[in-house]
Amino acid sequence: MTTVEIIFLGVYFSVLCVLAVYGSHRYRMAFLYYRHKFKLPTPKGSLKELPRVTIQLPIFNEMYVVERLVESVCRIDYPRDLLEIQVLDDSTDETCGIARACVERHRQKGHDIVYIHRVNREGFKAGALENGLKSARGEFVAVFDADFVPSPDFLLRTVPFFSDAKVGMVQVRWGHLNREFSILTQAQSIFLDGHFIIEHTARNRSGCFFNFNGTAGIWRRGTIADAGGWQHDTLTEDLDLSYRAQLKGWQFVFLPEVISPAEVPVDMNAFKSQQHRWAKGSIQTAKKLLPTILKSDLPLVVKREAFFHLTNNMAYLLMVLLSVLMPISMVVRFQHGLYGTLFLDLPFFVSATASVCFFYVAAQRERGVKGWERVKYLPFLMSLGIGLAINNAKAVAEALLNQQSGFARTPKTGAEGKKVVAVKKAYRGSKTLMPVVELLFAAYFTGALWFAIDARIYTSLPFIILFQAGFLYVGVSSLMQGFAGRVKLSDAAPAVNAAEEQARRAA
């Protein structure tokens, strides 16, 4: 074996090792979750009187969901004289007319609701929230994105926690209005369940930092100001503000038993756009705040968890590198009669893949899902995670190279259950050349699969198939949905026509 081949295998196993470390971190999350599972958060004391609350609803081109959002927020059970609602609209389409008419309709019913429209998107969502604070009268500020449907008891179950003067933010768990729509929405729902049920609970109850998720949470207004306000130098303004606030000593509370339902993307390109923004923003936040965190006098356990939390998406770069190296490694070792050493791969792969399985099965178990239903989506989850590697690695690379990009909204369709409205092209996820690259990787692993079968290297087959299927599914789905241009259901058109007609009347 040549020196080049030895170096190659050294790099290959180093990549596997680092990925195994990140993968194994899920075991720690599960451990912390079960260790602190029964440490239920309770308000420390009681409020002498209910405070004034401002609910901010940042929207941008949300014609299909804005009415549902406003109506659900107006149903929140709270004294009307203590509740202010701000519709922060940066829209450039029919949403403006729909939202303005909806706000006026609810104002006439006695709600303290205002419509604030900006002619520019400076700072994007962070800019809209900061602009709304200039005129907000609430001591506490709740935020809901356009696709959320908060429950009527949201404020009555979250506000009492602010009886503790140290509490700066309370976050509730996301639910999923359209979990059953497709296998893609099922997978996204499971991903989010793992994040909220296991990760958030584990971090919060073990004393580590966790983050406001941009929506379905409520802030003490003084906390926002003390932490430096909403800033838009990252694409994850929520994560950024969360860490800055906790660095200032503010405490956060997570309430997994309080659920705020929302829509997950039904379109692969929309899903990839959302994942790209989250991945890029997390690395931007890591670059911005991680040096300060590591230099602080915070406990080592808090620093360690912050490091894994903020840098977790770096694993996507390594995943792409692994995707390139794995088939070559198999060929190199086989040519030298070393294909038996493929068994050395197994501990690394198992530590990564088994941790994913355990993590998401645990999340579904905590949801009350029974038996087979907990595990039947696991192969697809792993394949989808691999298939997203190229999209998310690009996001990470852009963040590392300081490439700036705008805040790409996640298109909303008003999907609930298995029903979705037909949407115009502007509301679809953006099309890129990324699917072509993903399909090239799928073809690459198809060749590797043929080689493994021909050489009888059966231990590699499950992993090769996972990679091949992941890249193939993500690539084909992106192309098909990109060319389709619309989500079409026979009973959907009237809903669109009604929305457009209302916009015309409002204008």
Coordinates of C-alpha atoms in Angstrom, one line a residue:
M1 CA 0.0 0.0 0.0
T2 CA 1.4 3.4 -1.0
T3 CA 1.9 6.4 1.2
V4 CA -0.9 8.2 -0.6
E5 CA -3.3 5.3 0.1
I6 CA -2.3 5.2 3.8
I7 CA -2.9 9.0 4.1
F8 CA -6.2 8.6 2.3
L9 CA -7.4 5.9 4.7
G10 CA -6.2 8.0 7.6
V11 CA -8.3 10.9 6.4
Y12 CA -11.3 8.6 5.9
F13 CA -11.2 7.1 9.4
S14 CA -10.6 10.6 10.9
V15 CA -13.8 11.8 9.2
L16 CA -15.7 8.8 10.5
C17 CA -14.3 9.4 14.0
V18 CA -15.5 13.0 14.2
L19 CA -18.9 12.1 12.8
A20 CA -19.2 9.4 15.4
V21 CA -18.5 11.9 18.1
Y22 CA -21.2 14.2 16.9
G23 CA -23.5 11.2 16.4
S24 CA -22.8 9.9 19.9
H25 CA -23.7 13.3 21.3
R26 CA -27.3 12.3 20.8
Y27 CA -26.8 9.6 23.4
R28 CA -25.9 12.3 25.9
M29 CA -29.0 14.3 25.0
A30 CA -31.1 11.2 25.6
F31 CA -29.3 10.5 28.9
L32 CA -29.9 14.0 30.1
Y33 CA -33.5 13.9 29.1
Y34 CA -34.2 10.7 31.1
R35 CA -32.2 12.0 34.0
H36 CA -34.2 15.2 34.3
K37 CA -37.4 14.0 32.7
F38 CA -39.4 14.5 35.9
K39 CA -37.9 17.8 36.9
L40 CA -41.1 19.6 35.8
P41 CA -40.9 23.4 35.6
T42 CA -43.3 25.2 37.9
P43 CA -43.9 29.0 38.4
K44 CA -41.9 30.3 41.4
G45 CA -44.6 32.3 43.1
S46 CA -47.5 34.1 41.6
L47 CA -48.1 37.4 39.8
K48 CA -50.0 40.0 41.8
E49 CA -51.8 41.0 38.6
L50 CA -51.6 40.0 35.0
P51 CA -49.1 42.1 33.0
R52 CA -49.7 43.8 29.6
V53 CA -48.6 41.5 26.7
T54 CA -47.9 42.4 23.1
I55 CA -48.2 39.6 20.5
Q56 CA -46.1 40.2 17.4
L57 CA -47.0 38.4 14.2
P58 CA -44.2 38.9 11.6
I59 CA -45.3 38.0 8.1
F60 CA -44.0 38.3 4.6
N61 CA -46.2 37.2 1.6
E62 CA -48.4 34.8 3.6
M63 CA -51.8 35.2 1.8
Y64 CA -52.7 31.6 2.5
V65 CA -52.3 31.6 6.3
V66 CA -52.5 35.1 7.6
E67 CA -56.2 35.0 8.3
R68 CA -55.9 31.7 10.2
L69 CA -53.0 33.2 12.2
V70 CA -54.8 36.4 13.2
E71 CA -58.1 34.6 14.0
S72 CA -56.3 32.1 16.3
V73 CA -54.4 34.8 18.1
C74 CA -57.6 36.8 18.7
R75 CA -59.0 33.7 20.4
I76 CA -56.3 33.7 23.0
D77 CA -57.8 33.8 26.5
Y78 CA -56.5 37.0 28.1
P79 CA -58.0 40.3 29.3
R80 CA -58.5 42.4 26.2
D81 CA -57.4 45.6 28.0
L82 CA -54.0 43.9 28.7
L83 CA -53.4 42.3 25.2
E84 CA -52.0 44.2 22.2
I85 CA -51.6 42.4 18.8
Q86 CA -49.2 43.7 16.1
V87 CA -49.3 42.4 12.6
L88 CA -45.9 43.2 11.3
D89 CA -46.3 42.9 7.5
D90 CA -43.3 43.2 5.1
S91 CA -45.4 41.7 2.2
T92 CA -45.2 42.8 -1.4
D93 CA -48.2 40.8 -2.7
E94 CA -51.9 40.3 -2.1
T95 CA -51.1 39.5 1.6
C96 CA -51.2 43.3 2.3
G97 CA -54.8 43.6 1.4
I98 CA -55.9 40.4 3.1
A99 CA -54.0 41.2 6.3
R100 CA -55.2 44.8 6.5
A101 CA -58.8 43.8 6.0
C102 CA -58.5 41.0 8.6
V103 CA -57.0 43.4 11.2
E104 CA -59.7 46.0 10.6
R105 CA -62.4 43.3 11.0
H106 CA -61.0 42.2 14.4
R107 CA -60.5 45.7 15.5
Q108 CA -64.2 46.4 15.0
K109 CA -64.8 43.4 17.2
G110 CA -63.0 45.1 20.1
H111 CA -59.5 43.7 19.8
D112 CA -56.5 45.9 20.3
I113 CA -54.8 45.0 17.0
V114 CA -52.7 47.1 14.7
Y115 CA -51.3 46.6 11.2
I116 CA -47.8 47.8 10.6
H117 CA -46.4 47.7 7.1
R118 CA -42.8 48.4 6.1
V119 CA -41.9 49.4 2.6
N120 CA -38.5 47.8 3.0
R121 CA -37.3 44.5 4.5
E122 CA -34.3 45.9 6.3
G123 CA -33.1 43.3 8.8
F124 CA -35.8 41.0 7.5
K125 CA -37.7 39.3 10.4
A126 CA -35.4 40.7 13.1
G127 CA -35.9 44.2 11.6
A128 CA -39.7 43.8 11.7
L129 CA -39.7 42.6 15.3
E130 CA -37.4 45.5 16.4
N131 CA -39.5 48.0 14.5
G132 CA -42.6 46.7 16.2
L133 CA -41.0 47.1 19.6
K134 CA -40.8 50.9 19.1
S135 CA -44.5 51.2 19.4
A136 CA -45.3 48.1 21.5
R137 CA -46.8 48.7 25.0
G138 CA -46.5 45.3 26.4
E139 CA -44.2 44.4 29.3
F140 CA -43.9 40.9 27.7
V141 CA -43.7 40.1 24.0
A142 CA -44.9 36.9 22.4
V143 CA -44.0 36.0 18.8
F144 CA -45.9 33.7 16.3
D145 CA -44.9 33.0 12.7
A146 CA -47.5 33.0 10.0
D147 CA -48.1 29.2 10.0
F148 CA -48.8 28.9 13.7
V149 CA -52.1 28.3 15.4
P150 CA -51.6 29.0 19.1
S151 CA -54.0 27.5 21.6
P152 CA -56.4 29.8 23.6
D153 CA -54.6 29.1 26.9
F154 CA -51.1 30.0 25.6
L155 CA -50.6 33.1 27.7
L156 CA -52.3 31.8 30.8
R157 CA -49.9 28.8 30.8
T158 CA -46.7 30.8 30.1
V159 CA -47.0 34.2 31.7
P160 CA -47.1 32.8 35.3
F161 CA -43.4 31.7 34.9
F162 CA -42.4 35.4 34.8
S163 CA -43.2 35.7 38.5
D164 CA -39.5 34.7 38.8
A165 CA -37.6 37.9 38.0
K166 CA -34.8 35.9 36.5
V167 CA -36.8 34.3 33.8
G168 CA -36.4 36.1 30.5
M169 CA -38.1 33.8 28.0
V170 CA -40.6 30.9 27.9
Q171 CA -40.7 28.6 24.9
V172 CA -43.4 26.0 24.1
R173 CA -43.3 22.9 21.9
W174 CA -44.2 23.0 18.2
G175 CA -47.0 20.7 17.0
H176 CA -47.6 19.7 13.4
L177 CA -50.8 20.5 11.6
N178 CA -49.9 18.5 8.5
R179 CA -47.8 15.6 9.9
E180 CA -49.9 13.1 7.9
F181 CA -49.7 14.9 4.6
S182 CA -46.7 12.8 3.2
I183 CA -43.7 10.8 4.1
L184 CA -41.7 14.1 3.9
T185 CA -43.9 15.9 6.4
Q186 CA -43.8 12.8 8.7
A187 CA -40.0 12.9 8.7
Q188 CA -39.9 16.6 9.4
S189 CA -42.3 16.2 12.3
I190 CA -40.1 13.4 13.8
F191 CA -37.0 15.5 13.3
L192 CA -38.7 18.4 15.2
D193 CA -40.1 16.1 17.9
G194 CA -36.5 15.0 18.6
H195 CA -35.3 18.6 18.8
F196 CA -38.1 19.8 21.1
I197 CA -38.9 16.8 23.2
I198 CA -35.4 15.4 23.8
E199 CA -32.9 18.2 23.1
H200 CA -34.8 21.2 24.5
T201 CA -35.9 19.4 27.6
A202 CA -32.4 17.9 28.2
R203 CA -30.6 21.2 27.8
N204 CA -33.1 23.3 29.8
R205 CA -33.5 21.0 32.7
S206 CA -29.8 20.2 33.0
G207 CA -28.9 23.9 33.3
C208 CA -27.4 24.3 29.8
F209 CA -28.3 26.9 27.3
F210 CA -31.2 26.3 24.9
N211 CA -32.8 28.6 22.3
F212 CA -35.9 30.4 21.5
N213 CA -37.1 29.0 18.2
G214 CA -38.2 32.2 16.6
T215 CA -41.9 31.6 17.3
A216 CA -44.3 30.1 19.9
G217 CA -42.5 31.7 22.8
I218 CA -42.8 34.8 25.0
W219 CA -40.1 37.2 26.1
R220 CA -39.7 39.6 28.9
R221 CA -39.2 42.8 27.0
G222 CA -36.4 44.0 29.3
T223 CA -34.5 40.8 28.5
I224 CA -34.5 41.6 24.8
A225 CA -33.2 45.1 25.5
D226 CA -30.6 43.9 28.0
A227 CA -29.2 41.4 25.5
G228 CA -28.8 44.0 22.8
G229 CA -32.1 43.7 21.0
W230 CA -32.9 41.9 17.8
Q231 CA -29.9 41.8 15.5
H232 CA -29.8 40.7 11.9
D233 CA -26.1 39.9 11.2
T234 CA -27.1 36.1 11.3
L235 CA -29.9 34.2 9.6
T236 CA -31.0 32.8 13.0
E237 CA -31.8 35.9 14.9
D238 CA -33.6 33.8 17.5
L239 CA -30.6 31.6 18.3
D240 CA -28.4 34.7 18.4
L241 CA -30.6 36.6 20.9
S242 CA -31.1 33.5 23.0
Y243 CA -27.4 33.0 23.6
R244 CA -26.8 36.6 24.2
A245 CA -29.6 36.8 26.8
Q246 CA -28.4 33.7 28.6
L247 CA -24.8 35.0 28.6
K248 CA -26.3 38.0 30.5
G249 CA -27.6 35.6 33.1
W250 CA -31.2 35.4 32.1
Q251 CA -33.0 32.0 32.6
F252 CA -35.2 30.4 30.0
V253 CA -38.0 27.9 30.5
F254 CA -39.2 25.2 28.1
L255 CA -42.7 23.8 28.4
P256 CA -43.0 20.6 26.4
E257 CA -46.6 20.0 27.6
V258 CA -47.8 23.2 26.0
I259 CA -48.1 22.7 22.2
S260 CA -48.5 25.3 19.5
P261 CA -49.4 23.6 16.2
A262 CA -47.8 24.8 13.0
E263 CA -47.3 23.8 9.3
V264 CA -44.2 22.0 8.1
P265 CA -43.1 22.4 4.4
V266 CA -44.8 20.1 2.0
D267 CA -42.4 21.0 -0.8
M268 CA -38.9 19.5 -0.9
N269 CA -37.3 22.8 -2.2
A270 CA -39.1 24.7 0.6
F271 CA -37.8 22.3 3.2
K272 CA -34.3 22.5 1.8
S273 CA -34.5 26.3 1.9
Q274 CA -35.5 26.2 5.5
Q275 CA -32.7 23.8 6.4
H276 CA -30.2 25.9 4.5
R277 CA -31.2 29.0 6.5
W278 CA -31.1 27.2 9.8
A279 CA -27.7 25.5 9.1
K280 CA -26.1 28.7 7.8
G281 CA -27.5 30.8 10.7
S282 CA -26.3 28.4 13.4
I283 CA -22.7 28.5 12.1
Q284 CA -22.9 32.3 11.8
T285 CA -24.0 32.4 15.4
A286 CA -21.2 30.1 16.4
K287 CA -18.7 32.3 14.8
K288 CA -20.2 35.4 16.5
L289 CA -20.7 34.1 20.0
L290 CA -18.8 30.9 20.6
P291 CA -15.4 32.6 21.4
T292 CA -17.2 34.7 24.0
I293 CA -18.9 31.6 25.5
L294 CA -15.6 29.6 25.7
K295 CA -13.8 32.6 27.3
S296 CA -16.5 33.1 29.9
D297 CA -16.6 31.7 33.4
L298 CA -19.6 29.5 32.6
P299 CA -19.3 25.9 33.8
L300 CA -17.5 23.5 31.5
V301 CA -20.6 21.4 31.0
V302 CA -22.5 24.5 29.7
K303 CA -19.6 25.5 27.4
R304 CA -19.3 21.9 26.0
E305 CA -23.0 21.7 25.3
A306 CA -23.0 25.2 23.6
F307 CA -20.1 24.0 21.4
F308 CA -22.0 20.9 20.2
H309 CA -25.2 22.8 19.8
L310 CA -23.8 25.7 17.7
T311 CA -21.4 23.6 15.6
N312 CA -23.5 20.6 15.0
N313 CA -24.2 21.5 11.4
M314 CA -20.4 21.3 10.7
A315 CA -21.1 17.5 10.5
Y316 CA -22.7 18.1 7.1
L317 CA -19.4 19.2 5.5
L318 CA -17.9 16.0 6.9
M319 CA -20.8 14.0 5.6
V320 CA -20.2 15.2 2.1
L321 CA -16.5 14.4 2.4
L322 CA -17.4 10.9 3.7
S323 CA -19.8 10.5 0.7
V324 CA -16.8 11.0 -1.6
L325 CA -14.4 8.9 0.3
M326 CA -16.5 5.9 1.2
P327 CA -16.7 4.2 -2.2
I328 CA -13.0 5.0 -3.0
S329 CA -12.0 3.5 0.4
M330 CA -13.8 0.3 -0.4
V331 CA -12.1 0.0 -3.8
V332 CA -8.6 0.8 -2.4
R333 CA -8.9 -1.8 0.4
F334 CA -10.3 -4.5 -1.9
Q335 CA -7.5 -4.1 -4.4
H336 CA -5.0 -4.7 -1.6
G337 CA -6.9 -7.7 -0.2
L338 CA -7.8 -5.6 2.8
Y339 CA -11.6 -5.6 2.3
G340 CA -12.0 -7.5 5.6
T341 CA -11.0 -4.3 7.3
L342 CA -14.4 -2.9 6.4
F343 CA -15.4 -4.3 9.7
L344 CA -13.4 -1.5 11.2
D345 CA -16.0 0.8 9.7
L346 CA -18.8 -0.7 11.7
P347 CA -18.1 0.7 15.1
F348 CA -18.0 4.2 13.6
F349 CA -21.1 3.8 11.5
V350 CA -23.1 2.1 14.3
S351 CA -22.2 4.8 16.8
A352 CA -23.6 7.4 14.4
T353 CA -26.6 5.6 13.0
A354 CA -27.6 3.7 16.1
S355 CA -27.6 7.0 18.1
V356 CA -29.9 8.5 15.5
C357 CA -32.3 5.5 15.8
F358 CA -32.3 5.6 19.6
F359 CA -32.7 9.3 19.7
Y360 CA -35.8 9.5 17.5
V361 CA -37.4 6.3 18.8
A362 CA -37.1 7.9 22.3
A363 CA -38.8 11.0 21.1
Q364 CA -41.7 9.1 19.5
R365 CA -42.0 7.0 22.7
E366 CA -42.4 10.1 24.7
R367 CA -45.1 11.3 22.3
G368 CA -47.0 8.1 23.2
V369 CA -46.4 6.4 19.8
K370 CA -46.7 2.6 20.1
G371 CA -44.6 -0.3 18.8
W372 CA -43.9 -0.4 15.0
E373 CA -45.1 3.2 14.5
R374 CA -42.0 4.3 16.5
V375 CA -39.5 2.7 14.1
K376 CA -41.1 2.4 10.6
Y377 CA -39.8 5.8 9.4
L378 CA -36.2 5.3 10.7
P379 CA -34.6 4.2 7.4
F380 CA -36.2 7.1 5.6
L381 CA -35.1 9.5 8.3
M382 CA -31.5 8.4 8.0
S383 CA -31.6 8.5 4.2
L384 CA -33.2 12.0 4.2
G385 CA -30.6 13.3 6.6
I386 CA -27.9 12.0 4.3
G387 CA -29.6 13.4 1.2
L388 CA -29.7 16.9 2.8
A389 CA -26.0 16.8 3.4
I390 CA -25.0 18.7 0.1
N391 CA -27.7 21.4 0.6
N392 CA -26.7 22.0 4.3
A393 CA -22.9 21.7 3.7
K394 CA -23.3 24.5 1.1
A395 CA -25.0 26.6 3.8
V396 CA -22.2 25.8 6.3
A397 CA -19.5 26.7 3.7
E398 CA -21.2 30.0 3.0
A399 CA -21.2 30.9 6.7
L400 CA -17.6 30.0 7.1
L401 CA -16.6 32.1 4.0
N402 CA -18.8 35.0 5.2
Q403 CA -21.0 34.9 2.1
Q404 CA -24.1 37.0 3.0
S405 CA -27.6 36.1 1.8
G406 CA -31.1 37.3 2.4
F407 CA -33.6 35.8 4.7
A408 CA -35.4 33.3 2.5
R409 CA -38.9 32.8 3.9
T410 CA -40.3 29.2 4.1
P411 CA -43.3 29.2 1.8
K412 CA -46.6 28.4 3.6
T413 CA -49.6 26.8 1.9
G414 CA -52.2 26.5 4.7
A415 CA -51.7 22.7 4.8
E416 CA -53.6 20.8 7.4
G417 CA -53.8 17.0 7.7
K418 CA -53.6 15.7 4.1
K419 CA -55.1 18.7 2.5
V420 CA -53.3 21.7 1.0
V421 CA -54.3 24.5 -1.2
A422 CA -52.9 25.1 -4.7
V423 CA -50.2 27.7 -4.5
K424 CA -48.9 30.1 -7.0
K425 CA -45.3 29.7 -8.3
A426 CA -43.9 32.6 -6.2
Y427 CA -44.9 30.6 -3.0
R428 CA -42.9 27.6 -4.0
G429 CA -39.4 26.8 -2.8
S430 CA -36.6 28.2 -5.0
K431 CA -35.0 26.1 -7.7
T432 CA -31.3 25.6 -7.9
L433 CA -28.7 23.3 -9.6
M434 CA -28.3 21.5 -6.3
P435 CA -30.6 18.5 -7.4
V436 CA -28.2 17.8 -10.3
V437 CA -25.3 17.5 -7.8
E438 CA -27.4 15.3 -5.6
L439 CA -28.3 13.0 -8.5
L440 CA -24.7 12.7 -9.4
F441 CA -23.9 11.5 -5.9
A442 CA -26.8 9.1 -6.2
A443 CA -25.2 7.7 -9.5
Y444 CA -21.9 7.6 -7.7
F445 CA -23.3 5.4 -5.0
T446 CA -25.1 3.2 -7.6
G447 CA -21.7 2.4 -9.0
A448 CA -20.4 1.7 -5.5
L449 CA -23.4 -0.6 -4.8
W450 CA -22.7 -2.6 -8.0
F451 CA -19.0 -2.9 -7.0
A452 CA -19.9 -4.1 -3.4
I453 CA -22.3 -6.7 -4.7
D454 CA -19.8 -7.9 -7.4
A455 CA -17.0 -8.1 -4.8
R456 CA -19.3 -9.6 -2.2
I457 CA -18.5 -6.9 0.4
Y458 CA -21.9 -7.3 2.0
T459 CA -21.1 -5.5 5.2
S460 CA -21.1 -2.2 3.3
L461 CA -24.4 -2.7 1.5
P462 CA -26.7 -1.2 4.1
F463 CA -24.7 2.0 4.3
I464 CA -24.3 2.4 0.6
I465 CA -28.0 1.9 0.1
L466 CA -28.8 4.6 2.7
F467 CA -26.6 7.1 0.9
Q468 CA -27.8 6.2 -2.6
A469 CA -31.5 6.3 -1.6
G470 CA -31.0 9.6 0.3
F471 CA -29.4 11.5 -2.5
L472 CA -31.7 9.9 -5.1
Y473 CA -34.9 10.9 -3.1
V474 CA -33.8 14.4 -2.4
G475 CA -32.6 15.1 -5.9
V476 CA -35.6 13.6 -7.7
S477 CA -38.1 15.2 -5.4
S478 CA -36.4 18.6 -5.8
L479 CA -36.5 18.3 -9.6
M480 CA -40.1 17.0 -9.8
Q481 CA -41.5 19.6 -7.5
G482 CA -39.5 22.3 -9.1
F483 CA -40.9 21.5 -12.5
A484 CA -44.5 20.9 -11.2
G485 CA -44.6 24.6 -10.1
R486 CA -47.8 24.0 -8.1
V487 CA -49.3 21.8 -5.4
K488 CA -52.6 20.7 -7.0
L489 CA -55.5 19.1 -5.3
S490 CA -59.0 18.9 -6.8
D491 CA -60.6 20.6 -3.8
A492 CA -58.0 23.3 -3.4
A493 CA -58.7 25.8 -6.2
P494 CA -61.7 27.5 -4.6
A495 CA -59.7 28.3 -1.5
V496 CA -57.1 30.1 -3.6
N497 CA -59.7 31.9 -5.7
A498 CA -61.5 33.1 -2.5
A499 CA -58.2 34.4 -1.1
E500 CA -57.4 36.2 -4.2
E501 CA -60.9 37.6 -4.5
Q502 CA -60.7 38.9 -0.9
A503 CA -57.4 40.6 -1.7
R504 CA -58.9 42.3 -4.7
R505 CA -61.9 43.5 -2.7
A506 CA -59.6 44.7 0.2
A507 CA -57.4 46.6 -2.3

